[in-house]
mmCIF file with all atom_site columns, C-alpha atoms in Angstrom:
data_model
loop_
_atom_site.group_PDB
_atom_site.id
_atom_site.type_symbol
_atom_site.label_atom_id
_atom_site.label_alt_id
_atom_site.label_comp_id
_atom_site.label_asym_id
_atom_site.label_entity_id
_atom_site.label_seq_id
_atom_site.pdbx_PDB_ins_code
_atom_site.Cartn_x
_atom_site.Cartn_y
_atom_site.Cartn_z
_atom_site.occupancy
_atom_site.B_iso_or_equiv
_atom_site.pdbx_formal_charge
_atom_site.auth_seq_id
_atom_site.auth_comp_id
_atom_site.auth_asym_id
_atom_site.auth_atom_id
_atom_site.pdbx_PDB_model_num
ATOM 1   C CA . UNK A 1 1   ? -16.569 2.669   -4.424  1.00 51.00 ? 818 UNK A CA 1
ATOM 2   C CA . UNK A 1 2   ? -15.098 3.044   -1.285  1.00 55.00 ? 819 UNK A CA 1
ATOM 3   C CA . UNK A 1 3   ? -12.962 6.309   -0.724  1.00 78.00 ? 820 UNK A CA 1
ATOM 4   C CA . UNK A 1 4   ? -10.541 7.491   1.742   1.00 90.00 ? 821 UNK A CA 1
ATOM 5   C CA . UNK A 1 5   ? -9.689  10.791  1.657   1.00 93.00 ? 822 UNK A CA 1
ATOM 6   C CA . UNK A 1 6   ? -6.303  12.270  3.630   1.00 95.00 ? 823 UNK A CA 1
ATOM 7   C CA . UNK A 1 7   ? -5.665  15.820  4.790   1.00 95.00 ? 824 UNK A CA 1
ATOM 8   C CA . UNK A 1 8   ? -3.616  17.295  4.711   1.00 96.00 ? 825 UNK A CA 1
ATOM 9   C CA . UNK A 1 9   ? -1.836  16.154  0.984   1.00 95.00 ? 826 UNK A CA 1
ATOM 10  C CA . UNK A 1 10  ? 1.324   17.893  1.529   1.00 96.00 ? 827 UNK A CA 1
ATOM 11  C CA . UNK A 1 11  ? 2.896   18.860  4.806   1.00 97.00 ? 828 UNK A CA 1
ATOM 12  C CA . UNK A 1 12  ? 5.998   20.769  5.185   1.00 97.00 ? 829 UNK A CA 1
ATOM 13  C CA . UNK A 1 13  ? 7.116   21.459  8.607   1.00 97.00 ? 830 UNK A CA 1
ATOM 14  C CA . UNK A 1 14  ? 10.468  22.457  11.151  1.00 97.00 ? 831 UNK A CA 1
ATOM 15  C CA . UNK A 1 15  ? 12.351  19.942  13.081  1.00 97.00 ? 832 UNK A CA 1
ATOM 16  C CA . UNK A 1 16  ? 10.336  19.985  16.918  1.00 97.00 ? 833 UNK A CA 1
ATOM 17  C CA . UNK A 1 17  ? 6.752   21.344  15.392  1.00 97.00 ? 834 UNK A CA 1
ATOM 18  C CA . UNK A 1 18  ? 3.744   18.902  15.786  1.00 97.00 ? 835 UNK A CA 1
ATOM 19  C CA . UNK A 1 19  ? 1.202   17.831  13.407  1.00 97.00 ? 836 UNK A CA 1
ATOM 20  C CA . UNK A 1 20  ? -1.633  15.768  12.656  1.00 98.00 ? 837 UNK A CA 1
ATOM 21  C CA . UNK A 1 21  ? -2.716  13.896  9.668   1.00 98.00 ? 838 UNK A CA 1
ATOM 22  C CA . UNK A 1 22  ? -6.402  12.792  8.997   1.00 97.00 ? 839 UNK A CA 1
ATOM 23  C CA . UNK A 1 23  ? -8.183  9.855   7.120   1.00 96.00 ? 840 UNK A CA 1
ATOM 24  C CA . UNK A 1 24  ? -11.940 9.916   6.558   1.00 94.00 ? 841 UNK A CA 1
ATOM 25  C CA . UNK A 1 25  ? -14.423 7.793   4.760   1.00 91.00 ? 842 UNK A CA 1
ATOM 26  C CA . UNK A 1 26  ? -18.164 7.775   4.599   1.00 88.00 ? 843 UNK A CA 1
ATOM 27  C CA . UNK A 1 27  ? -17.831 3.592   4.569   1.00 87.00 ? 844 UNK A CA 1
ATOM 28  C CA . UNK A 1 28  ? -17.757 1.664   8.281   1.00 87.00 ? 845 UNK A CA 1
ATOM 29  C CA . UNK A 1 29  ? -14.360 -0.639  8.378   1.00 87.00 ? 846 UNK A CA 1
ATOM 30  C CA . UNK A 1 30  ? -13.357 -3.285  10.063  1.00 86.00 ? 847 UNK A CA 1
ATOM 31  C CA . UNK A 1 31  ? -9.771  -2.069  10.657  1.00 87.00 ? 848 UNK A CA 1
ATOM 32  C CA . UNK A 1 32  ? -7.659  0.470   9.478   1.00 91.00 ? 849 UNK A CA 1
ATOM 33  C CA . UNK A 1 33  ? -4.082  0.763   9.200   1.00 94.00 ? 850 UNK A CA 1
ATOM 34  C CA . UNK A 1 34  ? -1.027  3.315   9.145   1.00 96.00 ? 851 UNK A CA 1
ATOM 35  C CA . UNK A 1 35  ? 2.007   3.030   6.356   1.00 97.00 ? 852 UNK A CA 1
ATOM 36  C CA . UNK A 1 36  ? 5.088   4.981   5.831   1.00 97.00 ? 853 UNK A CA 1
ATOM 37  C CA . UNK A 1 37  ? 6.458   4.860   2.500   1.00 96.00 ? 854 UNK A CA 1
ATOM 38  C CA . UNK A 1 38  ? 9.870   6.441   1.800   1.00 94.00 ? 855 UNK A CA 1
ATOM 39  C CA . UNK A 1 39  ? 11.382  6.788   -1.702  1.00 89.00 ? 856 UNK A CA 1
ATOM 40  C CA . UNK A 1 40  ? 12.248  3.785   -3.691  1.00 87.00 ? 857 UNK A CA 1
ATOM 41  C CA . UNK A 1 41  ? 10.610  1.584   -1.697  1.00 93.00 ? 858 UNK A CA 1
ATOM 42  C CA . UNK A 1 42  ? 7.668   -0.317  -0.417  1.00 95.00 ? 859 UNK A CA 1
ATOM 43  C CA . UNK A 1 43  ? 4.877   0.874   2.793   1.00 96.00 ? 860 UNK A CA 1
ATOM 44  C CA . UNK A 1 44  ? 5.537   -0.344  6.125   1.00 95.00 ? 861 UNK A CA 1
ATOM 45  C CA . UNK A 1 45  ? 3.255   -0.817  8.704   1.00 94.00 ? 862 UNK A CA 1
ATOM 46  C CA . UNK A 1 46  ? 2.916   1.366   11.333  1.00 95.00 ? 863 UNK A CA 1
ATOM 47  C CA . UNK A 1 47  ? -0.179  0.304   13.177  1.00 94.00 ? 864 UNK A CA 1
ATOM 48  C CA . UNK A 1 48  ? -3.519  -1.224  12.933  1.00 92.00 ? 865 UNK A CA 1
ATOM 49  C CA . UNK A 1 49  ? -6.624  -0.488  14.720  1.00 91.00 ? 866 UNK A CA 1
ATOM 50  C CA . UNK A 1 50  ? -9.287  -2.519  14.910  1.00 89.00 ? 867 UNK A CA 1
ATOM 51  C CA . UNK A 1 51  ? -11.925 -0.840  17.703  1.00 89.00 ? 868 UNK A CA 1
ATOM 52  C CA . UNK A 1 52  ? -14.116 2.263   17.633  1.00 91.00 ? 869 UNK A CA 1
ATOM 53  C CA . UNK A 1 53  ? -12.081 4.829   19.595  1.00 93.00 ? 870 UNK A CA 1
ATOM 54  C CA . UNK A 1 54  ? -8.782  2.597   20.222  1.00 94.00 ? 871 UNK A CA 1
ATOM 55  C CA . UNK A 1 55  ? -5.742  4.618   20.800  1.00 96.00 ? 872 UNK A CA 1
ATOM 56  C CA . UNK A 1 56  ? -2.136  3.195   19.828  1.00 96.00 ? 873 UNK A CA 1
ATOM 57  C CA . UNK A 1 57  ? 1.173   4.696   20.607  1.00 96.00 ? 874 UNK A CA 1
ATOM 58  C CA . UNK A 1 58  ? 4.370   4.285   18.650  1.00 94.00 ? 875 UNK A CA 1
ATOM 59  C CA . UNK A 1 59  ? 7.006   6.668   20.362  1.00 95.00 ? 876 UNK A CA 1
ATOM 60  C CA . UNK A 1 60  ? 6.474   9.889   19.277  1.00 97.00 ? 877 UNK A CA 1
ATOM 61  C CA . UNK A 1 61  ? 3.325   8.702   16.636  1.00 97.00 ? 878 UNK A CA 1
ATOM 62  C CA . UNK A 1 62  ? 0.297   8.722   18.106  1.00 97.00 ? 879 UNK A CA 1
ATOM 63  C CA . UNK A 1 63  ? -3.056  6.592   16.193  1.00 97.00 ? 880 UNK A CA 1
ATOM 64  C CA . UNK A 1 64  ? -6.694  7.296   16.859  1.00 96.00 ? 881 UNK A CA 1
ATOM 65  C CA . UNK A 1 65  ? -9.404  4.971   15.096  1.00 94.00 ? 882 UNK A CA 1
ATOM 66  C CA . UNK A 1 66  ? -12.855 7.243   15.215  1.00 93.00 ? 883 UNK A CA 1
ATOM 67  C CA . UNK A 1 67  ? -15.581 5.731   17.450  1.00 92.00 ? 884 UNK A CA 1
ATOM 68  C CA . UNK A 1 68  ? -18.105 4.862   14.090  1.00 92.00 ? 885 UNK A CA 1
ATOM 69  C CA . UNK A 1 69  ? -14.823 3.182   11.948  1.00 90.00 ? 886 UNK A CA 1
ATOM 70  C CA . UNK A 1 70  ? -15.081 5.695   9.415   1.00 90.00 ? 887 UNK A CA 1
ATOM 71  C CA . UNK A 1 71  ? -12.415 8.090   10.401  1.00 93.00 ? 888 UNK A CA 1
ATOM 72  C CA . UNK A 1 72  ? -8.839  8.276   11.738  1.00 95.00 ? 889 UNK A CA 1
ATOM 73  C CA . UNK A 1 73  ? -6.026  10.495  12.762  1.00 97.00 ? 890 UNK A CA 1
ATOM 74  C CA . UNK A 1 74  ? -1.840  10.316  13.040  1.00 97.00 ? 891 UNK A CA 1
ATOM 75  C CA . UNK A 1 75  ? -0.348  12.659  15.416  1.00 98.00 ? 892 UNK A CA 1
ATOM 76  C CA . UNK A 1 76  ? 3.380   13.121  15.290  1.00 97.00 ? 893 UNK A CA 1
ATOM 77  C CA . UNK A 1 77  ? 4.807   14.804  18.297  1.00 97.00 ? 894 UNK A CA 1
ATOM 78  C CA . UNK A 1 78  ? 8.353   16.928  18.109  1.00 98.00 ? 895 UNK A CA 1
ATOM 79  C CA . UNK A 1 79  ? 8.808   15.567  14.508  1.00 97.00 ? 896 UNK A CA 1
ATOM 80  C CA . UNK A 1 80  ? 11.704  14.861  13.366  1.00 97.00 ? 897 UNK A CA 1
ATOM 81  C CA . UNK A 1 81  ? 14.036  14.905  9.928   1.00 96.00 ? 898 UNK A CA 1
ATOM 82  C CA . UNK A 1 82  ? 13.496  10.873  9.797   1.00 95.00 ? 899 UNK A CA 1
ATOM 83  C CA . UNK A 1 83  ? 9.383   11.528  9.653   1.00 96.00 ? 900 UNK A CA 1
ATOM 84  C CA . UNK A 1 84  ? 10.099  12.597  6.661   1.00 96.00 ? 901 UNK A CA 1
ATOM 85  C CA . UNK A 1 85  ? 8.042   10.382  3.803   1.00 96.00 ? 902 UNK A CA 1
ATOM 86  C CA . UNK A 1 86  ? 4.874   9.401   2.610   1.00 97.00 ? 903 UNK A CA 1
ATOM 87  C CA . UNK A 1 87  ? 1.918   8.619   5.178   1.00 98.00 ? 904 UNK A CA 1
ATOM 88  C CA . UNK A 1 88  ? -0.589  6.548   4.101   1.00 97.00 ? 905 UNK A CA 1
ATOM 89  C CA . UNK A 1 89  ? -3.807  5.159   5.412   1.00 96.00 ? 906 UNK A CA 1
ATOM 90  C CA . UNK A 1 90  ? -5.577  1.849   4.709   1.00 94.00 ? 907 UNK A CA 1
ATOM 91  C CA . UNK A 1 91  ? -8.517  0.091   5.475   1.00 91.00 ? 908 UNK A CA 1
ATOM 92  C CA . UNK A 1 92  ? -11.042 -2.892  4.903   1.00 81.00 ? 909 UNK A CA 1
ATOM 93  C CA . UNK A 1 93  ? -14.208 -3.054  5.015   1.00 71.00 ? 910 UNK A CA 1
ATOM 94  C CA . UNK A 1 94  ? -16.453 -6.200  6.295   1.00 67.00 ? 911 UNK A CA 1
ATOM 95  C CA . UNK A 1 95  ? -17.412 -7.937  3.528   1.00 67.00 ? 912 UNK A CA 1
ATOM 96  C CA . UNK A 1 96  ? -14.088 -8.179  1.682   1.00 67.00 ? 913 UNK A CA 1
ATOM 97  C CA . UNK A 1 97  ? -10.608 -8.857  2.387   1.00 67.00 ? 914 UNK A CA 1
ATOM 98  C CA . UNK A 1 98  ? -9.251  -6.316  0.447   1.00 78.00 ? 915 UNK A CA 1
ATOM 99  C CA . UNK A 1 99  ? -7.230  -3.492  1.173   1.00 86.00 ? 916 UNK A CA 1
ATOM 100 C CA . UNK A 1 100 ? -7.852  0.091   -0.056  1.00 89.00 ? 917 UNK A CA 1
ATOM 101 C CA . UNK A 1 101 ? -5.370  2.724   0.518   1.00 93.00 ? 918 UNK A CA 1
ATOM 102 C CA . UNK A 1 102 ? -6.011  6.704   1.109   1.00 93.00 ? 919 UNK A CA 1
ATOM 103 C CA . UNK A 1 103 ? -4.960  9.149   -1.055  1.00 90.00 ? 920 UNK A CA 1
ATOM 104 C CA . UNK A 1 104 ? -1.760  9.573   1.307   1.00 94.00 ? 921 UNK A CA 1
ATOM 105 C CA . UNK A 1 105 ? 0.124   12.751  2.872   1.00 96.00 ? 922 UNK A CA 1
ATOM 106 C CA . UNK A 1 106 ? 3.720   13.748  1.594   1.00 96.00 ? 923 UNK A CA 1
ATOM 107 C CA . UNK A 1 107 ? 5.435   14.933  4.454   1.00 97.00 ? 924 UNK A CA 1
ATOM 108 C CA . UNK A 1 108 ? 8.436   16.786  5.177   1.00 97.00 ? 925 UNK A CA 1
ATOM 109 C CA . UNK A 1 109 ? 10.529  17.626  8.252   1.00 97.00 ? 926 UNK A CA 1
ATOM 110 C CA . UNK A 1 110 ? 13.307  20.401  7.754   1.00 96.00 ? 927 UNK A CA 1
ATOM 111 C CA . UNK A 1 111 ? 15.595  20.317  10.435  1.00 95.00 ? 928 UNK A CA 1
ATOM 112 C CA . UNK B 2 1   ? 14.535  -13.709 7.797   1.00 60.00 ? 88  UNK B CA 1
ATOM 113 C CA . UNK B 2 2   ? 14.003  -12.448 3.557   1.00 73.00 ? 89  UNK B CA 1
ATOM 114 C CA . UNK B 2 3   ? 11.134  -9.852  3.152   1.00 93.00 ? 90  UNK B CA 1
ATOM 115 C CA . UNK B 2 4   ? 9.263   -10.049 0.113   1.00 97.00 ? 91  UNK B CA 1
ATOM 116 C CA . UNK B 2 5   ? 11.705  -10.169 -2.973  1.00 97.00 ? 92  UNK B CA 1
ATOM 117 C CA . UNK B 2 6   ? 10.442  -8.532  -6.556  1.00 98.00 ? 93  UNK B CA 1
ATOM 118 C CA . UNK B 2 7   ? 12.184  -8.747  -9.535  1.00 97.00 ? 94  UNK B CA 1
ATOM 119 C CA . UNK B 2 8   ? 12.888  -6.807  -11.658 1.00 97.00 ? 95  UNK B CA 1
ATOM 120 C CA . UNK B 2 9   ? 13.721  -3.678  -9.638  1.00 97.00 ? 96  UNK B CA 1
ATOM 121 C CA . UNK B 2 10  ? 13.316  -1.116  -12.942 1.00 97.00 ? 97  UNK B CA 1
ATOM 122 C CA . UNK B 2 11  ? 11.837  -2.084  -16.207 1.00 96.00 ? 98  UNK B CA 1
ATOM 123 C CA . UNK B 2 12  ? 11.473  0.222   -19.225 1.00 98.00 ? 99  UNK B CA 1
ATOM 124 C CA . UNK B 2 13  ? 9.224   -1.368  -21.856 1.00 98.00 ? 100 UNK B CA 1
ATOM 125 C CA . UNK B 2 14  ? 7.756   -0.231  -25.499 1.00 98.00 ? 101 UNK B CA 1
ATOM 126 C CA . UNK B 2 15  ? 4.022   0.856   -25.915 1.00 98.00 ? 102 UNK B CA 1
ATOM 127 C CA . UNK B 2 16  ? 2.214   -2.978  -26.950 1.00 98.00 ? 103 UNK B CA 1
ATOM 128 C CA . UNK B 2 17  ? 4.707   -4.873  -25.796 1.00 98.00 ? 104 UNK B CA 1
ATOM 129 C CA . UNK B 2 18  ? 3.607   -7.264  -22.833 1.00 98.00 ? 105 UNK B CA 1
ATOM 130 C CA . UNK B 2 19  ? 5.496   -7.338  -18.927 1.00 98.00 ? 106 UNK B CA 1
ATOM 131 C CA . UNK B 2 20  ? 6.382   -9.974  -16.139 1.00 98.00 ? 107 UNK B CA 1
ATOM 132 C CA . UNK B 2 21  ? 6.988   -9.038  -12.824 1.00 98.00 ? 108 UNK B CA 1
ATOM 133 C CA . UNK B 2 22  ? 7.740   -11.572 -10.247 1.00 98.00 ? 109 UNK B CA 1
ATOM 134 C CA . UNK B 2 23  ? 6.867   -11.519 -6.599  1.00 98.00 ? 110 UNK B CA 1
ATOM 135 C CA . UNK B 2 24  ? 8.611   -14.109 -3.909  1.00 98.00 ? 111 UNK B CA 1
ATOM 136 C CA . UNK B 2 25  ? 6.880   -13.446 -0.615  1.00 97.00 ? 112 UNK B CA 1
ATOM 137 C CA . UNK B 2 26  ? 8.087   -14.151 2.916   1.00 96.00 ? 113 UNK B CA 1
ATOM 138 C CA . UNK B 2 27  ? 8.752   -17.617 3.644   1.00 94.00 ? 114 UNK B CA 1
ATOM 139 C CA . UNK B 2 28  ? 5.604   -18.965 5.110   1.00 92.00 ? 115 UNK B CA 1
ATOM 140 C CA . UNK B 2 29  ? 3.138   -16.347 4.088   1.00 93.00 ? 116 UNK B CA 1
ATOM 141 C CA . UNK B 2 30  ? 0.364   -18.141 1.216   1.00 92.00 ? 117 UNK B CA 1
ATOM 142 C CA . UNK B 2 31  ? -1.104  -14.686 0.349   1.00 92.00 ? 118 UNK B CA 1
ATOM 143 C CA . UNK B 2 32  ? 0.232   -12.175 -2.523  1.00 95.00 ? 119 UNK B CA 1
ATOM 144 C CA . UNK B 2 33  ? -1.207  -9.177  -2.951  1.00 94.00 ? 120 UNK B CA 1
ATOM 145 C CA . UNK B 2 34  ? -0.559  -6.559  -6.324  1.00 97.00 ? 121 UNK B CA 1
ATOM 146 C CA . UNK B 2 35  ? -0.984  -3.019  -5.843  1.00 96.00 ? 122 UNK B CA 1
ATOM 147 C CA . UNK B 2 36  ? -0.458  -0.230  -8.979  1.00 97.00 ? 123 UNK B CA 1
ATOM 148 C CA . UNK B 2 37  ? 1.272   2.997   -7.594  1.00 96.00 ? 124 UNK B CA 1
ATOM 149 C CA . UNK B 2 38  ? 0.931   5.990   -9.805  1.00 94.00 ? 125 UNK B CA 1
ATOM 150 C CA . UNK B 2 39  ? 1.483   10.096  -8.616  1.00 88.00 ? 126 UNK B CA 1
ATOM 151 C CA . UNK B 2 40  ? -2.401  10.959  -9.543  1.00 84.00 ? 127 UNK B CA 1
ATOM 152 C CA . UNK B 2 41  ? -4.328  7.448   -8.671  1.00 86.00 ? 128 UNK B CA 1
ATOM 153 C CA . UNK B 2 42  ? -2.061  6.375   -5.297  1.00 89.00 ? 129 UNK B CA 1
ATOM 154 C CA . UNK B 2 43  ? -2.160  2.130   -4.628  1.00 93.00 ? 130 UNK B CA 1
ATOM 155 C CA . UNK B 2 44  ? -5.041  0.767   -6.441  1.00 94.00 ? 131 UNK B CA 1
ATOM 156 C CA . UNK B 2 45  ? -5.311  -2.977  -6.138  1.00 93.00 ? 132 UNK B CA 1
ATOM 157 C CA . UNK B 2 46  ? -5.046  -5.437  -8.701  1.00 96.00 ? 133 UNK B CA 1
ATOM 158 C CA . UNK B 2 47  ? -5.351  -8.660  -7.546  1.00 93.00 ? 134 UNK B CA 1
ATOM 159 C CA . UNK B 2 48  ? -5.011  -11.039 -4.624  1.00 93.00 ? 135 UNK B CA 1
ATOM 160 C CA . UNK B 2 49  ? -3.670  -14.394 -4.540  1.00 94.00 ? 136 UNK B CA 1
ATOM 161 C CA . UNK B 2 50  ? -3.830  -17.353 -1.755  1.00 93.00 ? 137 UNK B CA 1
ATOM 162 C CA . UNK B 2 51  ? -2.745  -21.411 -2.387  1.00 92.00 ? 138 UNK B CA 1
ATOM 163 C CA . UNK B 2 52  ? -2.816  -20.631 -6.286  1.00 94.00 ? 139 UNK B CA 1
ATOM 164 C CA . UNK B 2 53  ? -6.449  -19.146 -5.997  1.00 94.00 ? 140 UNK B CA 1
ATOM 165 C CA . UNK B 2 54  ? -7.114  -15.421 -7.416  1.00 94.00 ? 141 UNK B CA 1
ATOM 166 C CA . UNK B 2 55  ? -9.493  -14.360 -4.016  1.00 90.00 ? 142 UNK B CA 1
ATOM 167 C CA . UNK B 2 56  ? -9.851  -10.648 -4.997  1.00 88.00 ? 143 UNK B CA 1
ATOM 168 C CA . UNK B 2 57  ? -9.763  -8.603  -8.346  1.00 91.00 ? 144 UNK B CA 1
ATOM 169 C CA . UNK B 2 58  ? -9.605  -4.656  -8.569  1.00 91.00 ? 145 UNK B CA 1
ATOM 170 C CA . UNK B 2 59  ? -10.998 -2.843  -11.535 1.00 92.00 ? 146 UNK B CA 1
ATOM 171 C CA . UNK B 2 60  ? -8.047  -2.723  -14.024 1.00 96.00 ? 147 UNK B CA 1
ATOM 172 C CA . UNK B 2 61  ? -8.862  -4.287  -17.366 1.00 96.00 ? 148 UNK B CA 1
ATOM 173 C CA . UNK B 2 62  ? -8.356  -8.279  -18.460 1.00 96.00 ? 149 UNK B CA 1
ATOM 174 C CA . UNK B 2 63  ? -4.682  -7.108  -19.550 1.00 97.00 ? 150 UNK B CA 1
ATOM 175 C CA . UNK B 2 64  ? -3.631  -6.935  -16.188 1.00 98.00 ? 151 UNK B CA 1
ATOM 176 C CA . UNK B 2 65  ? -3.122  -11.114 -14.844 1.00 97.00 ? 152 UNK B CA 1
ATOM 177 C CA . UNK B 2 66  ? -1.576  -12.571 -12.002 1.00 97.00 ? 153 UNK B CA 1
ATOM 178 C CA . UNK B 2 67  ? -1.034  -16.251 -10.871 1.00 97.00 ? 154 UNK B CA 1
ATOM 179 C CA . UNK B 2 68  ? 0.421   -17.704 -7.447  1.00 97.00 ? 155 UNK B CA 1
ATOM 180 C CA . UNK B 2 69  ? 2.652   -20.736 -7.639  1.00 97.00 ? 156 UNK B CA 1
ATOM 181 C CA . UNK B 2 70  ? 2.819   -23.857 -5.220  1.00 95.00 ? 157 UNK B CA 1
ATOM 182 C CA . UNK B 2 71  ? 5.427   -22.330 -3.495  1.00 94.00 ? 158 UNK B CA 1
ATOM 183 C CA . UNK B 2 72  ? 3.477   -18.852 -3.334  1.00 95.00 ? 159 UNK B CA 1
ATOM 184 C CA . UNK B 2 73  ? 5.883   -17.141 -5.642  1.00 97.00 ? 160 UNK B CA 1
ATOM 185 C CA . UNK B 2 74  ? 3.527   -14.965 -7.655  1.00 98.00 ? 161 UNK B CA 1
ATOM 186 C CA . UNK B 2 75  ? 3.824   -13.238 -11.188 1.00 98.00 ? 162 UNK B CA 1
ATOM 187 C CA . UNK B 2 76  ? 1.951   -10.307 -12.755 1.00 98.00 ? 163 UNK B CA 1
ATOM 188 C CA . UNK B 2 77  ? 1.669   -10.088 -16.007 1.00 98.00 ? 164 UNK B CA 1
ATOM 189 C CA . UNK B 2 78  ? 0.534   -6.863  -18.507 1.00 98.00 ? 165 UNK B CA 1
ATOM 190 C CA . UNK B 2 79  ? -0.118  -7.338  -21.796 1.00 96.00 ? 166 UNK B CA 1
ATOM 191 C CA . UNK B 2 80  ? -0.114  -4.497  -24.881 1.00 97.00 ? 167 UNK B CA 1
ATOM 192 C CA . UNK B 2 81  ? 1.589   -2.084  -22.680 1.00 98.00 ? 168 UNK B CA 1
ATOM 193 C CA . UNK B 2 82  ? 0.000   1.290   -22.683 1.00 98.00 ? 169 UNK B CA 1
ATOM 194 C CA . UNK B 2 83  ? 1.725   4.805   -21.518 1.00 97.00 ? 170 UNK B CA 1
ATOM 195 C CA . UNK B 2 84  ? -0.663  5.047   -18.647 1.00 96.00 ? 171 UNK B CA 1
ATOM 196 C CA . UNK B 2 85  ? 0.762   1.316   -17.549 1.00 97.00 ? 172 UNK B CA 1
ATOM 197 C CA . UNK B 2 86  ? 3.635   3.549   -16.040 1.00 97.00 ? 173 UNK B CA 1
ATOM 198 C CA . UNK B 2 87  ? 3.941   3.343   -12.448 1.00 97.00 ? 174 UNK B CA 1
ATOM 199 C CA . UNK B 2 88  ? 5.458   1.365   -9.210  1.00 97.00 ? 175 UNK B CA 1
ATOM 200 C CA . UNK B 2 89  ? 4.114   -2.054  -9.081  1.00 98.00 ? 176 UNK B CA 1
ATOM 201 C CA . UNK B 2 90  ? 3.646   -3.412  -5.657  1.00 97.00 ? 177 UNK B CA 1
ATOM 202 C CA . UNK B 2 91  ? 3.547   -6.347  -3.574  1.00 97.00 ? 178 UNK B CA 1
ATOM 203 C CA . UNK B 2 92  ? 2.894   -7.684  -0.752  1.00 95.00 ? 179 UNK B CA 1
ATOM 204 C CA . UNK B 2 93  ? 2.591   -10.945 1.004   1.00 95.00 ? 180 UNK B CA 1
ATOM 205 C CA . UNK B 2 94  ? 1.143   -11.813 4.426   1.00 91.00 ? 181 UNK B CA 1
ATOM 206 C CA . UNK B 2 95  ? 0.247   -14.957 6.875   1.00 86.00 ? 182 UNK B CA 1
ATOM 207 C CA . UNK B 2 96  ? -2.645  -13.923 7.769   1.00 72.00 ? 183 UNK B CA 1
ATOM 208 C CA . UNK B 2 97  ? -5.328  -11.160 6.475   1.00 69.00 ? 184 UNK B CA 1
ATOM 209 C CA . UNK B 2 98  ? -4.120  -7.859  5.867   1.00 74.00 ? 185 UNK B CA 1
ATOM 210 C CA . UNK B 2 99  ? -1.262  -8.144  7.916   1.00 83.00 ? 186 UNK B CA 1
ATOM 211 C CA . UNK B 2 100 ? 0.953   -6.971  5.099   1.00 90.00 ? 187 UNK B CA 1
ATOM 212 C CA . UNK B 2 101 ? 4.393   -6.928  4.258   1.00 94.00 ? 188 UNK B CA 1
ATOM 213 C CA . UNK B 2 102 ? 5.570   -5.377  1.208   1.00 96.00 ? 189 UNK B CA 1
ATOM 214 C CA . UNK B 2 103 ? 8.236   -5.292  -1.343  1.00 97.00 ? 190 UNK B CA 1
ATOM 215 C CA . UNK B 2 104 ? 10.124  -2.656  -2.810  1.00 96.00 ? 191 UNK B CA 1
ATOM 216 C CA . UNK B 2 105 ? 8.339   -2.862  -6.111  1.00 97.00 ? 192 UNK B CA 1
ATOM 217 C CA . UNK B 2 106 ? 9.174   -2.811  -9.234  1.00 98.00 ? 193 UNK B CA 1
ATOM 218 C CA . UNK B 2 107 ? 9.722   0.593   -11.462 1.00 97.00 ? 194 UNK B CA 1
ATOM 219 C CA . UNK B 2 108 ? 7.715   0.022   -14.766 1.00 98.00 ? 195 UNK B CA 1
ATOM 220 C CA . UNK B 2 109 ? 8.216   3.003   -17.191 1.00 98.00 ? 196 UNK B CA 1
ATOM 221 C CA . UNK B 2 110 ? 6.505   2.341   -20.719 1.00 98.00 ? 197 UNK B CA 1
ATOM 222 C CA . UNK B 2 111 ? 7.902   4.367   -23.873 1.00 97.00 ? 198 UNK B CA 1
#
């Protein structure tokens, strides 16, 4: 079974402060992708990377995919109140088309 | 442009009594995706659907059934409802692989 494991789980920080959020796997994947969920409703796509080592920015959000596809990292810079929600990262491997989902980091932005 | 509609929003049901929850994806997009969101397990998937074909199955038991309509409208359907069966129900529809879009959900609480 392929796992993907997020650190931190919870994450409560101040308005301004910067932090990063990890996903790791021992499994190679094709892609992986970033999700914010907020209560009540449904993930949205952040990102998706699809090359060992590709960078994406969003704003303030910053997406690393690790060079051997098994890892990958979300840095927020000067968070703000409306980071607040669930992160969540997903992935698929090569010989399927399904999507599995991390265990997912709660965060929280106190102004 | 609609995003992907589900229906019903919240559901309470009685234990061994059987659901229906009802997907309408994105005008356009052929595959439906289910995903089971509890606090302890996170999104586990349950099925995927694409021009009325099941493609992919998780590991929930044959209770758990889905089925994709000509006009990729999808259902879900549990049977003898079990207290565990709690959680957000998921979907999510895309044009092409794994470029998801997903729902709100719908709220199943069994009693």
């Amino acid at each position: 079974t392929q796992l993907l494991e997020q650190s931190p789980q919870f994450l409560s920080i101040q308005e301004g402060e910067n932090l990063t959020v990890y996903c790791n796997s021992s499994s190679v994947f094709s892609s992986l992708q970033w999700y914010r969920q907020e209560p009540g409703e449904g993930p949205v796509l952040l990102v998706t990377v699809v090359t060992g080592g590709e960078v994406k920015k969003l704003k303030r959000l910053t997406f690393q995919f690790g060079d051997a596809r098994k890892d990958s990292s979300l840095h927020i810079t000067a968070a703000q109140p409306g980071d607040t929600g669930l992160y969540l990262c997903a992935a698929a491997s090569y010989n399927t088309d399904k999507l599995i989902f991390g265990t997912g980091t709660r965060l929280q932005v106190f102004p | 442009k609609a995003g992907v509609t589900q229906t019903p929003r919240y559901l309470i049901k009685t234990r061994g009594q059987q659901v229906t929850l009802s997907c309408s994806p994105i005008s356009g997009h052929r595959s439906v995706s289910w995903y089971q969101q509890t606090p302890g397990q996170g999104l586990q998937f349950l099925f995927e659907y694409f021009s009325e074909t099941q493609r992919n199955k998780g590991n929930f038991p044959g209770r758990f059934s889905g089925r994709q309509f000509s006009n990729s409208r999808s259902e879900m359907n549990v049977s003898t409802l079990e207290l565990g069966d709690s959680a957000l129900y998921l979907c999510a529809s895309s044009r092409e692989t794994l470029n998801y879009t997903f729902g709100s959900g719908t709220r199943l609480t069994v009693v």
